[in-house]
Amino acid sequence: MFKKDFMWGTATAAYQIEGASHEDGRGLSVWDVFCEDGKVYAGHTGDTACDHYHRFTEDVALMKELGINSYRFSLSWPRIIPNGTGEINQKGIDFYNALIDELIKNNITPIITLFHWDYPYELEKKGGWRNRESSDWFAEYAEAVFKNFSDRVKYFVTLNEPQCFIGQGYAQGIHAPGLICSNRDIVTMAHNVMLAHGKAVIKLREIAPDCKIGYAPTASAAIPATDSEEDIEAARTSFFDIDMNNWTWNVSWWSDPIMLGRYPEETKAFKKLGKYLPESYKEDLNIISQPIDFYCQNIYNGARFKQGKNGPEWVPNSINMPLTNCNWPVVPESLYWGPKFLYERYKKPIIISENGMAGYDAISLDGEVHDADRIDFIHKYLLELEKAVDEGIEIDGYMYWSLMDNFEWSKGFSVRFGLVHIDYITQKRTPKDSFHWYKNVIKTGGKALHEISK
Ligand code: GCO
């Protein structure tokens, strides 16, 4: 059973919903520049997106109607500090103040993510995360955020999915800024990213010791192919291992330094890449591993593993495996095994800070959006999460991704993750069937999960 004060929420990110990209003094982010060059599906950009910047009151009213008690959203760094460092843009602060006040007025607890990928372009020009000073730039920004908002906001998350903004942005080049860098540079960036996280945690403790702070990496869960001890161990090992074919997509490189104060030195990846770390890396780990209050995990799917003759082996998905509109497999057990393995290793309360699916959602003849597949998806995933809760794994909340359809990065507006449908031409909001269904789940504190949905 989910606890009484369980955080039932939804999540969004600034660049994906706000729009108003060139308004009220906002500076450029790497995503504006990436979009300008037509690198996103069909030339889409975040210039208008869901126009949340102008419609946030209507959006908070929808949240209220949905009944969520918490809402995870991110701040746009270049809206607050247009050049990344230096002068603060008061209009940016005013916007977030108004949003925070509106949430609180409606009894919705704000959870602020400081950085969800819209990196200030002016800082990218100075070397971005490659530059060791980047951790101080982030700390300066974090200080501005805490000084302005921590009187009302008590939950902060430093960084969202470093696996993606570094891996896809600088290793694969498919996300902004679209670069393909050397491993030497990527190891440096990853280290600076975690140093930035640590420095922000220190700032929060100085400025607002009553607040809580976490970190939000992503993962694909590892699921044991059977319930045998051997297969469970195979899944556990695989979950924390690093595949050199796509090494930035992993748990341990990004979380062990922060949660355990050490790099995963036992992995083959460390043996190859550890030499690129700065000489001072061991001292830096003291900053990086400042204790945090909760561990956020974004989790959408998983893969199966069994114990083979020479160690863990990947087991292909069943031929019956359903896929979402992003072609991601639907693997509900991810919300059981993911939190379980993470809790064992890191021993911190967990918030599922993102989980959801892209569907083929359209407005039907009756004017509604009948997204039965999404209802089934959330239903199955939440039942698995509840199983983890019942086994004593501390899970504090669940944030469905996303409140509304939005700008899905390189896929533009072509895929829809929302509980609310957005017409991007008229900006009309239409709550989908899943919105009404999730509303009932929240209202009953999860009990409705035990009725078969119609
Ligand atoms: C991510 C980001 C979100 C995405 C969502 C769906 O996980 O990639 O945090 O911004 O929109 O996950 O892909």
Short mmCIF file of C-alpha atoms and ligand atoms in Angstrom, two decimals:
data_model
loop_
_atom_site.label_atom_id
_atom_site.label_comp_id
_atom_site.label_asym_id
_atom_site.label_seq_id
_atom_site.Cartn_x
_atom_site.Cartn_y
_atom_site.Cartn_z
CA MET A 1 0.00 0.00 0.00
CA PHE A 2 1.22 3.48 -0.79
CA LYS A 3 1.75 5.61 2.29
CA LYS A 4 -0.64 8.43 3.20
CA ASP A 5 1.77 11.22 2.35
CA PHE A 6 2.90 9.57 -0.87
CA MET A 7 3.78 12.21 -3.47
CA TRP A 8 1.41 11.66 -6.38
CA GLY A 9 2.53 13.93 -9.15
CA THR A 10 3.42 14.68 -12.71
CA ALA A 11 6.61 16.03 -14.24
CA THR A 12 7.55 18.50 -16.97
CA ALA A 13 10.64 20.44 -18.05
CA ALA A 14 11.04 24.12 -18.94
CA TYR A 15 12.16 23.90 -22.55
CA GLN A 16 9.58 21.25 -23.34
CA ILE A 17 6.55 23.30 -22.27
CA GLU A 18 7.27 26.98 -21.61
CA GLY A 19 7.72 28.51 -25.06
CA ALA A 20 8.36 32.28 -24.85
CA SER A 21 11.90 31.44 -25.83
CA HIS A 22 12.74 34.93 -26.95
CA GLU A 23 10.63 36.88 -24.48
CA ASP A 24 11.26 38.91 -21.37
CA GLY A 25 15.03 38.77 -21.52
CA ARG A 26 15.56 35.00 -21.65
CA GLY A 27 19.01 34.11 -22.99
CA LEU A 28 19.70 31.41 -25.56
CA SER A 29 20.13 27.79 -24.58
CA VAL A 30 21.91 25.10 -26.55
CA TRP A 31 18.48 23.73 -27.48
CA ASP A 32 17.44 27.00 -29.17
CA VAL A 33 20.57 26.86 -31.25
CA PHE A 34 20.15 23.16 -32.08
CA CYS A 35 16.56 23.78 -33.21
CA GLU A 36 17.53 26.82 -35.30
CA ASP A 37 19.56 24.55 -37.52
CA GLY A 38 16.59 22.28 -38.21
CA LYS A 39 18.11 19.34 -36.35
CA VAL A 40 14.81 18.38 -34.73
CA TYR A 41 12.07 16.33 -36.40
CA ALA A 42 10.24 18.36 -39.09
CA GLY A 43 12.04 21.54 -38.05
CA HIS A 44 10.06 21.80 -34.80
CA THR A 45 11.35 24.15 -32.10
CA GLY A 46 10.53 24.92 -28.48
CA ASP A 47 9.82 28.58 -29.34
CA THR A 48 6.13 28.25 -28.42
CA ALA A 49 5.77 24.63 -27.24
CA CYS A 50 2.72 24.49 -24.90
CA ASP A 51 2.87 28.24 -24.29
CA HIS A 52 2.95 27.41 -20.59
CA TYR A 53 4.76 30.69 -19.91
CA HIS A 54 1.50 32.51 -20.66
CA ARG A 55 -0.96 29.77 -19.70
CA PHE A 56 0.45 28.47 -16.44
CA THR A 57 -2.64 29.47 -14.48
CA GLU A 58 -4.79 27.28 -16.71
CA ASP A 59 -2.22 24.49 -16.37
CA VAL A 60 -2.16 24.68 -12.58
CA ALA A 61 -5.98 24.58 -12.65
CA LEU A 62 -5.67 21.31 -14.60
CA MET A 63 -3.25 19.96 -12.00
CA LYS A 64 -5.70 20.87 -9.29
CA GLU A 65 -8.45 19.09 -11.18
CA LEU A 66 -6.19 16.05 -11.54
CA GLY A 67 -5.66 16.06 -7.80
CA ILE A 68 -1.86 15.80 -7.75
CA ASN A 69 -0.25 16.84 -4.48
CA SER A 70 3.17 17.49 -6.02
CA TYR A 71 4.53 18.76 -9.30
CA ARG A 72 8.04 18.36 -10.61
CA PHE A 73 9.13 21.05 -13.07
CA SER A 74 12.42 22.57 -14.14
CA LEU A 75 13.68 26.12 -14.30
CA SER A 76 15.26 27.55 -17.39
CA TRP A 77 18.77 28.61 -16.40
CA PRO A 78 19.03 31.16 -19.28
CA ARG A 79 15.67 32.63 -18.31
CA ILE A 80 17.02 33.32 -14.83
CA ILE A 81 20.62 34.21 -15.78
CA PRO A 82 20.63 34.95 -19.52
CA ASN A 83 24.40 34.67 -19.91
CA GLY A 84 24.66 31.70 -17.57
CA THR A 85 26.61 33.74 -15.00
CA GLY A 86 26.31 37.36 -13.92
CA GLU A 87 23.20 39.42 -14.14
CA ILE A 88 19.90 37.95 -13.00
CA ASN A 89 16.82 38.52 -15.17
CA GLN A 90 14.12 39.75 -12.80
CA LYS A 91 11.36 38.88 -15.28
CA GLY A 92 12.47 35.25 -15.16
CA ILE A 93 12.35 35.28 -11.37
CA ASP A 94 8.91 36.92 -11.50
CA PHE A 95 7.57 34.19 -13.76
CA TYR A 96 8.71 31.38 -11.48
CA ASN A 97 7.51 33.25 -8.40
CA ALA A 98 4.05 33.51 -9.93
CA LEU A 99 4.06 29.80 -10.86
CA ILE A 100 5.24 28.73 -7.40
CA ASP A 101 2.63 30.91 -5.70
CA GLU A 102 -0.10 29.51 -7.92
CA LEU A 103 0.95 25.94 -7.07
CA ILE A 104 1.03 26.62 -3.34
CA LYS A 105 -2.33 28.37 -3.49
CA ASN A 106 -3.69 25.12 -4.94
CA ASN A 107 -1.99 22.88 -2.35
CA ILE A 108 0.49 21.43 -4.82
CA THR A 109 4.02 20.94 -3.52
CA PRO A 110 6.58 22.29 -5.99
CA ILE A 111 9.60 20.11 -6.73
CA ILE A 112 12.13 22.13 -8.68
CA THR A 113 14.69 20.57 -11.01
CA LEU A 114 17.49 23.08 -11.43
CA PHE A 115 18.74 21.75 -14.73
CA HIS A 116 16.81 19.79 -17.33
CA TRP A 117 19.04 20.23 -20.39
CA ASP A 118 18.55 23.85 -21.56
CA TYR A 119 22.19 24.82 -20.96
CA PRO A 120 23.02 28.52 -21.45
CA TYR A 121 24.55 28.95 -24.89
CA GLU A 122 26.93 31.63 -23.60
CA LEU A 123 28.48 29.06 -21.28
CA GLU A 124 28.66 26.44 -24.01
CA LYS A 125 30.80 28.92 -25.94
CA LYS A 126 33.20 28.99 -22.99
CA GLY A 127 33.63 25.23 -23.16
CA GLY A 128 30.48 24.29 -21.26
CA TRP A 129 30.84 21.24 -19.05
CA ARG A 130 34.35 20.63 -20.41
CA ASN A 131 35.50 23.72 -18.52
CA ARG A 132 36.27 22.97 -14.89
CA GLU A 133 34.73 26.32 -13.94
CA SER A 134 31.37 24.96 -15.07
CA SER A 135 30.74 23.58 -11.59
CA ASP A 136 31.12 27.10 -10.15
CA TRP A 137 28.83 28.52 -12.82
CA PHE A 138 26.20 26.01 -11.80
CA ALA A 139 26.73 26.76 -8.11
CA GLU A 140 26.20 30.47 -8.83
CA TYR A 141 22.94 29.67 -10.61
CA ALA A 142 21.89 27.31 -7.81
CA GLU A 143 22.53 30.06 -5.28
CA ALA A 144 20.25 32.43 -7.21
CA VAL A 145 17.54 29.76 -7.29
CA PHE A 146 17.78 28.94 -3.58
CA LYS A 147 17.90 32.62 -2.54
CA ASN A 148 14.80 33.44 -4.54
CA PHE A 149 12.63 30.39 -4.05
CA SER A 150 13.63 28.35 -1.00
CA ASP A 151 11.28 30.32 1.26
CA ARG A 152 8.40 28.48 -0.45
CA VAL A 153 9.97 25.56 -2.29
CA LYS A 154 11.29 22.78 -0.05
CA TYR A 155 12.25 20.13 -2.61
CA PHE A 156 15.00 20.58 -5.14
CA VAL A 157 16.60 18.26 -7.68
CA THR A 158 19.98 19.25 -9.09
CA LEU A 159 20.33 17.61 -12.51
CA ASN A 160 18.09 15.58 -14.77
CA GLU A 161 19.53 12.60 -16.65
CA PRO A 162 23.22 13.33 -17.10
CA GLN A 163 23.28 10.11 -19.14
CA CYS A 164 21.27 11.92 -21.79
CA PHE A 165 22.46 15.50 -21.75
CA ILE A 166 26.08 14.35 -21.83
CA GLY A 167 25.69 11.02 -23.66
CA GLN A 168 23.24 12.10 -26.34
CA GLY A 169 24.49 15.68 -26.48
CA TYR A 170 28.26 15.11 -26.60
CA ALA A 171 28.90 11.43 -27.34
CA GLN A 172 26.20 10.54 -29.89
CA GLY A 173 25.47 14.08 -31.04
CA ILE A 174 21.73 13.49 -31.42
CA HIS A 175 20.70 16.03 -28.80
CA ALA A 176 21.89 19.61 -28.29
CA PRO A 177 24.59 20.74 -28.73
CA GLY A 178 24.97 17.87 -31.20
CA LEU A 179 28.68 17.14 -30.72
CA ILE A 180 30.64 13.92 -30.89
CA CYS A 181 33.47 14.32 -28.39
CA SER A 182 36.37 12.15 -27.31
CA ASN A 183 36.06 9.89 -24.29
CA ARG A 184 38.72 12.05 -22.67
CA ASP A 185 36.41 15.06 -22.89
CA ILE A 186 33.31 13.12 -21.89
CA VAL A 187 34.94 11.78 -18.73
CA THR A 188 35.93 15.35 -17.88
CA MET A 189 32.40 16.62 -18.51
CA ALA A 190 30.84 13.87 -16.44
CA HIS A 191 33.17 14.70 -13.57
CA ASN A 192 32.37 18.42 -13.78
CA VAL A 193 28.65 17.68 -13.93
CA MET A 194 28.86 15.72 -10.68
CA LEU A 195 31.06 18.38 -9.12
CA ALA A 196 28.38 20.93 -10.06
CA HIS A 197 25.79 18.76 -8.34
CA GLY A 198 27.92 18.58 -5.16
CA LYS A 199 28.55 22.32 -5.08
CA ALA A 200 24.82 22.99 -5.44
CA VAL A 201 24.09 20.67 -2.50
CA ILE A 202 26.60 22.59 -0.38
CA LYS A 203 24.95 25.90 -1.36
CA LEU A 204 21.52 24.62 -0.37
CA ARG A 205 22.77 23.52 3.05
CA GLU A 206 24.21 27.03 3.60
CA ILE A 207 21.22 28.96 2.33
CA ALA A 208 18.21 26.84 3.27
CA PRO A 209 19.01 23.98 5.64
CA ASP A 210 15.30 23.18 6.00
CA CYS A 211 15.07 22.14 2.33
CA LYS A 212 15.64 18.74 0.77
CA ILE A 213 17.63 17.94 -2.30
CA GLY A 214 18.05 15.01 -4.69
CA TYR A 215 19.52 14.01 -8.04
CA ALA A 216 17.63 12.58 -11.04
CA PRO A 217 19.53 10.14 -13.24
CA THR A 218 17.81 7.75 -15.62
CA ALA A 219 18.13 4.00 -16.14
CA SER A 220 16.76 1.08 -17.98
CA ALA A 221 16.04 -1.52 -15.28
CA ALA A 222 17.60 -4.97 -15.29
CA ILE A 223 15.03 -7.71 -14.72
CA PRO A 224 15.94 -11.27 -13.80
CA ALA A 225 14.70 -13.72 -16.44
CA THR A 226 13.45 -16.03 -13.65
CA ASP A 227 13.13 -15.76 -9.86
CA SER A 228 16.22 -17.91 -9.27
CA GLU A 229 18.96 -16.44 -7.07
CA GLU A 230 21.44 -16.77 -9.96
CA ASP A 231 19.30 -14.79 -12.36
CA ILE A 232 18.58 -12.13 -9.74
CA GLU A 233 22.30 -11.76 -9.19
CA ALA A 234 22.86 -11.61 -12.97
CA ALA A 235 20.33 -8.79 -13.24
CA ARG A 236 21.84 -6.94 -10.28
CA THR A 237 25.35 -7.17 -11.74
CA SER A 238 24.16 -6.06 -15.17
CA PHE A 239 22.26 -3.12 -13.73
CA PHE A 240 25.41 -1.62 -12.26
CA ASP A 241 27.80 -2.69 -14.99
CA ILE A 242 28.95 -0.44 -17.84
CA ASP A 243 28.75 -1.54 -21.47
CA MET A 244 31.64 0.03 -23.39
CA ASN A 245 29.55 0.05 -26.59
CA ASN A 246 27.44 2.84 -25.12
CA TRP A 247 29.23 3.64 -21.91
CA THR A 248 27.52 6.93 -21.00
CA TRP A 249 24.24 4.99 -20.58
CA ASN A 250 24.77 3.42 -17.15
CA VAL A 251 23.93 3.76 -13.49
CA SER A 252 27.17 3.36 -11.59
CA TRP A 253 29.43 5.95 -13.27
CA TRP A 254 26.79 8.60 -12.65
CA SER A 255 25.57 7.55 -9.22
CA ASP A 256 28.35 5.77 -7.32
CA PRO A 257 30.46 8.95 -7.00
CA ILE A 258 27.45 10.89 -5.69
CA MET A 259 25.95 8.19 -3.49
CA LEU A 260 29.01 6.19 -2.44
CA GLY A 261 31.85 8.70 -2.83
CA ARG A 262 33.78 6.56 -5.30
CA TYR A 263 33.91 5.76 -9.00
CA PRO A 264 32.99 2.16 -9.98
CA GLU A 265 36.66 1.17 -10.05
CA GLU A 266 35.84 -2.52 -10.37
CA THR A 267 34.35 -2.09 -13.86
CA LYS A 268 36.21 -2.61 -17.13
CA ALA A 269 35.01 0.84 -18.14
CA PHE A 270 36.86 2.43 -15.25
CA LYS A 271 40.03 0.60 -16.21
CA LYS A 272 39.76 2.16 -19.67
CA LEU A 273 38.44 5.59 -18.83
CA GLY A 274 39.57 6.33 -15.27
CA LYS A 275 42.88 7.66 -16.58
CA TYR A 276 41.06 10.67 -18.03
CA LEU A 277 39.88 11.87 -14.63
CA PRO A 278 41.58 14.99 -13.25
CA GLU A 279 44.42 14.39 -10.81
CA SER A 280 42.36 15.93 -8.05
CA TYR A 281 39.45 13.55 -8.57
CA LYS A 282 39.70 11.84 -5.20
CA GLU A 283 39.48 15.16 -3.33
CA ASP A 284 36.63 16.24 -5.61
CA LEU A 285 34.72 13.16 -4.52
CA ASN A 286 34.28 14.73 -1.09
CA ILE A 287 32.31 17.53 -2.73
CA ILE A 288 30.52 15.24 -5.17
CA SER A 289 29.30 12.90 -2.44
CA GLN A 290 27.73 15.47 -0.13
CA PRO A 291 24.82 13.58 1.42
CA ILE A 292 21.52 14.12 -0.35
CA ASP A 293 18.02 13.54 1.01
CA PHE A 294 16.36 11.44 -1.67
CA TYR A 295 17.27 9.69 -4.88
CA CYS A 296 15.14 10.46 -7.90
CA GLN A 297 15.00 7.86 -10.62
CA ASN A 298 13.56 8.28 -14.09
CA ILE A 299 12.60 4.86 -15.36
CA TYR A 300 10.60 3.87 -18.40
CA ASN A 301 11.57 0.32 -19.29
CA GLY A 302 14.01 -2.50 -18.75
CA ALA A 303 15.75 -5.53 -20.17
CA ARG A 304 15.99 -9.14 -18.96
CA PHE A 305 19.10 -10.98 -17.84
CA LYS A 306 19.96 -14.53 -16.85
CA GLN A 307 23.05 -16.17 -15.47
CA GLY A 308 24.98 -17.73 -18.36
CA LYS A 309 28.10 -19.91 -18.37
CA ASN A 310 30.39 -16.89 -18.51
CA GLY A 311 28.37 -14.44 -16.47
CA PRO A 312 25.16 -12.47 -17.02
CA GLU A 313 23.49 -12.82 -20.41
CA TRP A 314 20.91 -10.57 -21.98
CA VAL A 315 17.61 -12.31 -22.77
CA PRO A 316 15.74 -10.89 -25.79
CA ASN A 317 12.25 -9.51 -25.27
CA SER A 318 9.28 -11.76 -25.88
CA ILE A 319 7.83 -11.65 -29.37
CA ASN A 320 4.64 -10.41 -27.70
CA MET A 321 6.31 -7.40 -26.08
CA PRO A 322 4.20 -4.27 -26.69
CA LEU A 323 6.03 -1.14 -27.81
CA THR A 324 5.17 2.50 -27.25
CA ASN A 325 5.12 5.17 -29.94
CA CYS A 326 8.83 5.71 -29.21
CA ASN A 327 9.36 1.98 -29.80
CA TRP A 328 10.26 1.54 -26.16
CA PRO A 329 9.28 -1.85 -24.72
CA VAL A 330 6.57 -1.92 -22.07
CA VAL A 331 8.21 -3.60 -19.06
CA PRO A 332 6.18 -2.94 -15.89
CA GLU A 333 8.57 -4.98 -13.66
CA SER A 334 11.06 -2.15 -14.20
CA LEU A 335 9.30 -0.31 -11.38
CA TYR A 336 9.86 -3.22 -9.04
CA TRP A 337 13.42 -4.31 -9.82
CA GLY A 338 14.79 -0.83 -10.56
CA PRO A 339 13.93 0.71 -7.16
CA LYS A 340 14.80 -2.56 -5.38
CA PHE A 341 18.36 -2.71 -6.71
CA LEU A 342 18.86 1.03 -6.25
CA TYR A 343 17.64 0.99 -2.68
CA GLU A 344 19.89 -1.94 -1.81
CA ARG A 345 22.94 -0.13 -3.15
CA TYR A 346 22.28 3.51 -2.26
CA LYS A 347 19.99 3.22 0.77
CA LYS A 348 18.08 6.46 0.20
CA PRO A 349 14.36 7.07 -0.18
CA ILE A 350 13.43 6.93 -3.85
CA ILE A 351 11.13 9.15 -5.87
CA ILE A 352 10.16 7.87 -9.30
CA SER A 353 10.71 11.23 -10.90
CA GLU A 354 9.60 10.16 -14.40
CA ASN A 355 7.71 7.24 -15.87
CA GLY A 356 5.26 7.21 -18.72
CA MET A 357 4.67 6.40 -22.34
CA ALA A 358 4.25 7.95 -25.75
CA GLY A 359 0.97 6.89 -27.33
CA TYR A 360 -0.71 7.33 -30.68
CA ASP A 361 -3.10 9.86 -29.16
CA ALA A 362 -5.64 11.71 -31.24
CA ILE A 363 -8.89 13.56 -30.59
CA SER A 364 -11.73 11.17 -31.44
CA LEU A 365 -15.01 12.08 -33.12
CA ASP A 366 -16.55 12.57 -29.70
CA GLY A 367 -13.92 15.19 -28.86
CA GLU A 368 -12.16 13.00 -26.27
CA VAL A 369 -8.82 11.20 -26.25
CA HIS A 370 -9.26 7.49 -25.54
CA ASP A 371 -5.77 6.41 -24.52
CA ALA A 372 -6.57 2.98 -23.10
CA ASP A 373 -2.97 1.87 -23.71
CA ARG A 374 -1.65 4.57 -21.38
CA ILE A 375 -4.10 3.60 -18.64
CA ASP A 376 -2.98 0.01 -18.95
CA PHE A 377 0.68 1.08 -18.91
CA ILE A 378 0.42 3.19 -15.73
CA HIS A 379 -1.78 0.59 -14.09
CA LYS A 380 0.72 -2.23 -14.61
CA TYR A 381 3.73 -0.12 -13.67
CA LEU A 382 2.12 1.22 -10.49
CA LEU A 383 1.17 -2.26 -9.35
CA GLU A 384 4.83 -3.26 -9.64
CA LEU A 385 5.88 -0.15 -7.77
CA GLU A 386 3.43 -0.98 -5.02
CA LYS A 387 4.97 -4.43 -4.77
CA ALA A 388 8.31 -2.77 -4.04
CA VAL A 389 6.64 -0.53 -1.45
CA ASP A 390 5.08 -3.56 0.22
CA GLU A 391 8.50 -5.15 0.52
CA GLY A 392 9.70 -2.19 2.55
CA ILE A 393 11.53 -0.25 -0.14
CA GLU A 394 11.21 3.41 0.75
CA ILE A 395 9.42 5.02 -2.15
CA ASP A 396 8.25 8.56 -1.52
CA GLY A 397 6.57 9.48 -4.78
CA TYR A 398 5.67 8.89 -8.39
CA MET A 399 5.74 11.62 -11.05
CA TYR A 400 4.01 10.67 -14.28
CA TRP A 401 5.83 11.97 -17.37
CA SER A 402 4.18 14.09 -18.44
CA LEU A 403 1.38 16.36 -17.31
CA MET A 404 0.80 17.34 -20.93
CA ASP A 405 2.04 16.53 -24.41
CA ASN A 406 5.16 18.55 -25.10
CA PHE A 407 8.36 19.07 -27.08
CA GLU A 408 10.01 15.66 -27.03
CA TRP A 409 13.55 16.84 -27.83
CA SER A 410 14.84 15.53 -31.17
CA LYS A 411 11.43 14.02 -31.92
CA GLY A 412 9.79 17.46 -31.70
CA PHE A 413 6.03 17.25 -31.21
CA SER A 414 5.70 13.95 -33.05
CA VAL A 415 5.18 11.83 -29.94
CA ARG A 416 2.79 12.49 -27.07
CA PHE A 417 3.47 11.55 -23.44
CA GLY A 418 0.81 13.70 -21.75
CA LEU A 419 -2.21 13.06 -19.59
CA VAL A 420 -3.48 16.20 -21.26
CA HIS A 421 -3.61 16.47 -25.04
CA ILE A 422 -2.28 19.70 -26.53
CA ASP A 423 -3.42 21.11 -29.83
CA TYR A 424 -0.25 22.99 -30.78
CA ILE A 425 -2.11 25.26 -33.19
CA THR A 426 -4.91 26.46 -30.90
CA GLN A 427 -3.20 25.56 -27.59
CA LYS A 428 -6.43 23.87 -26.53
CA ARG A 429 -5.91 21.48 -23.61
CA THR A 430 -7.97 18.26 -23.57
CA PRO A 431 -7.59 15.91 -20.60
CA LYS A 432 -7.26 12.35 -21.94
CA ASP A 433 -9.03 9.30 -20.50
CA SER A 434 -5.81 8.53 -18.59
CA PHE A 435 -6.14 11.89 -16.82
CA HIS A 436 -9.49 10.89 -15.36
CA TRP A 437 -8.21 7.41 -14.54
CA TYR A 438 -5.05 8.69 -12.77
CA LYS A 439 -7.23 11.19 -10.90
CA ASN A 440 -9.15 8.30 -9.37
CA VAL A 441 -5.94 6.45 -8.50
CA ILE A 442 -4.70 9.52 -6.64
CA LYS A 443 -8.03 10.13 -4.95
CA THR A 444 -8.08 6.59 -3.57
CA GLY A 445 -4.40 6.65 -2.58
CA GLY A 446 -3.72 3.85 -5.05
CA LYS A 447 -6.59 1.58 -3.99
CA ALA A 448 -8.27 1.95 -7.38
CA LEU A 449 -5.32 0.05 -8.86
CA HIS A 450 -6.87 -3.10 -7.50
CA GLU A 451 -10.02 -2.74 -9.53
CA ILE A 452 -9.66 -3.92 -13.10
CA SER A 453 -9.93 -0.83 -15.28
CA LYS A 454 -12.71 -0.80 -17.81
C1 GCO B 1 14.02 12.14 -20.58
C2 GCO B 1 13.68 13.49 -20.15
C3 GCO B 1 12.29 13.91 -20.52
C4 GCO B 1 11.67 13.21 -21.68
C5 GCO B 1 10.98 11.95 -21.25
C6 GCO B 1 10.44 11.15 -22.40
O1 GCO B 1 13.82 11.21 -19.82
O2 GCO B 1 14.50 11.97 -21.69
O3 GCO B 1 13.87 13.62 -18.82
O4 GCO B 1 12.51 15.25 -20.77
O5 GCO B 1 10.77 14.01 -22.33
O6 GCO B 1 11.86 11.13 -20.58
O7 GCO B 1 11.47 10.76 -23.25
#
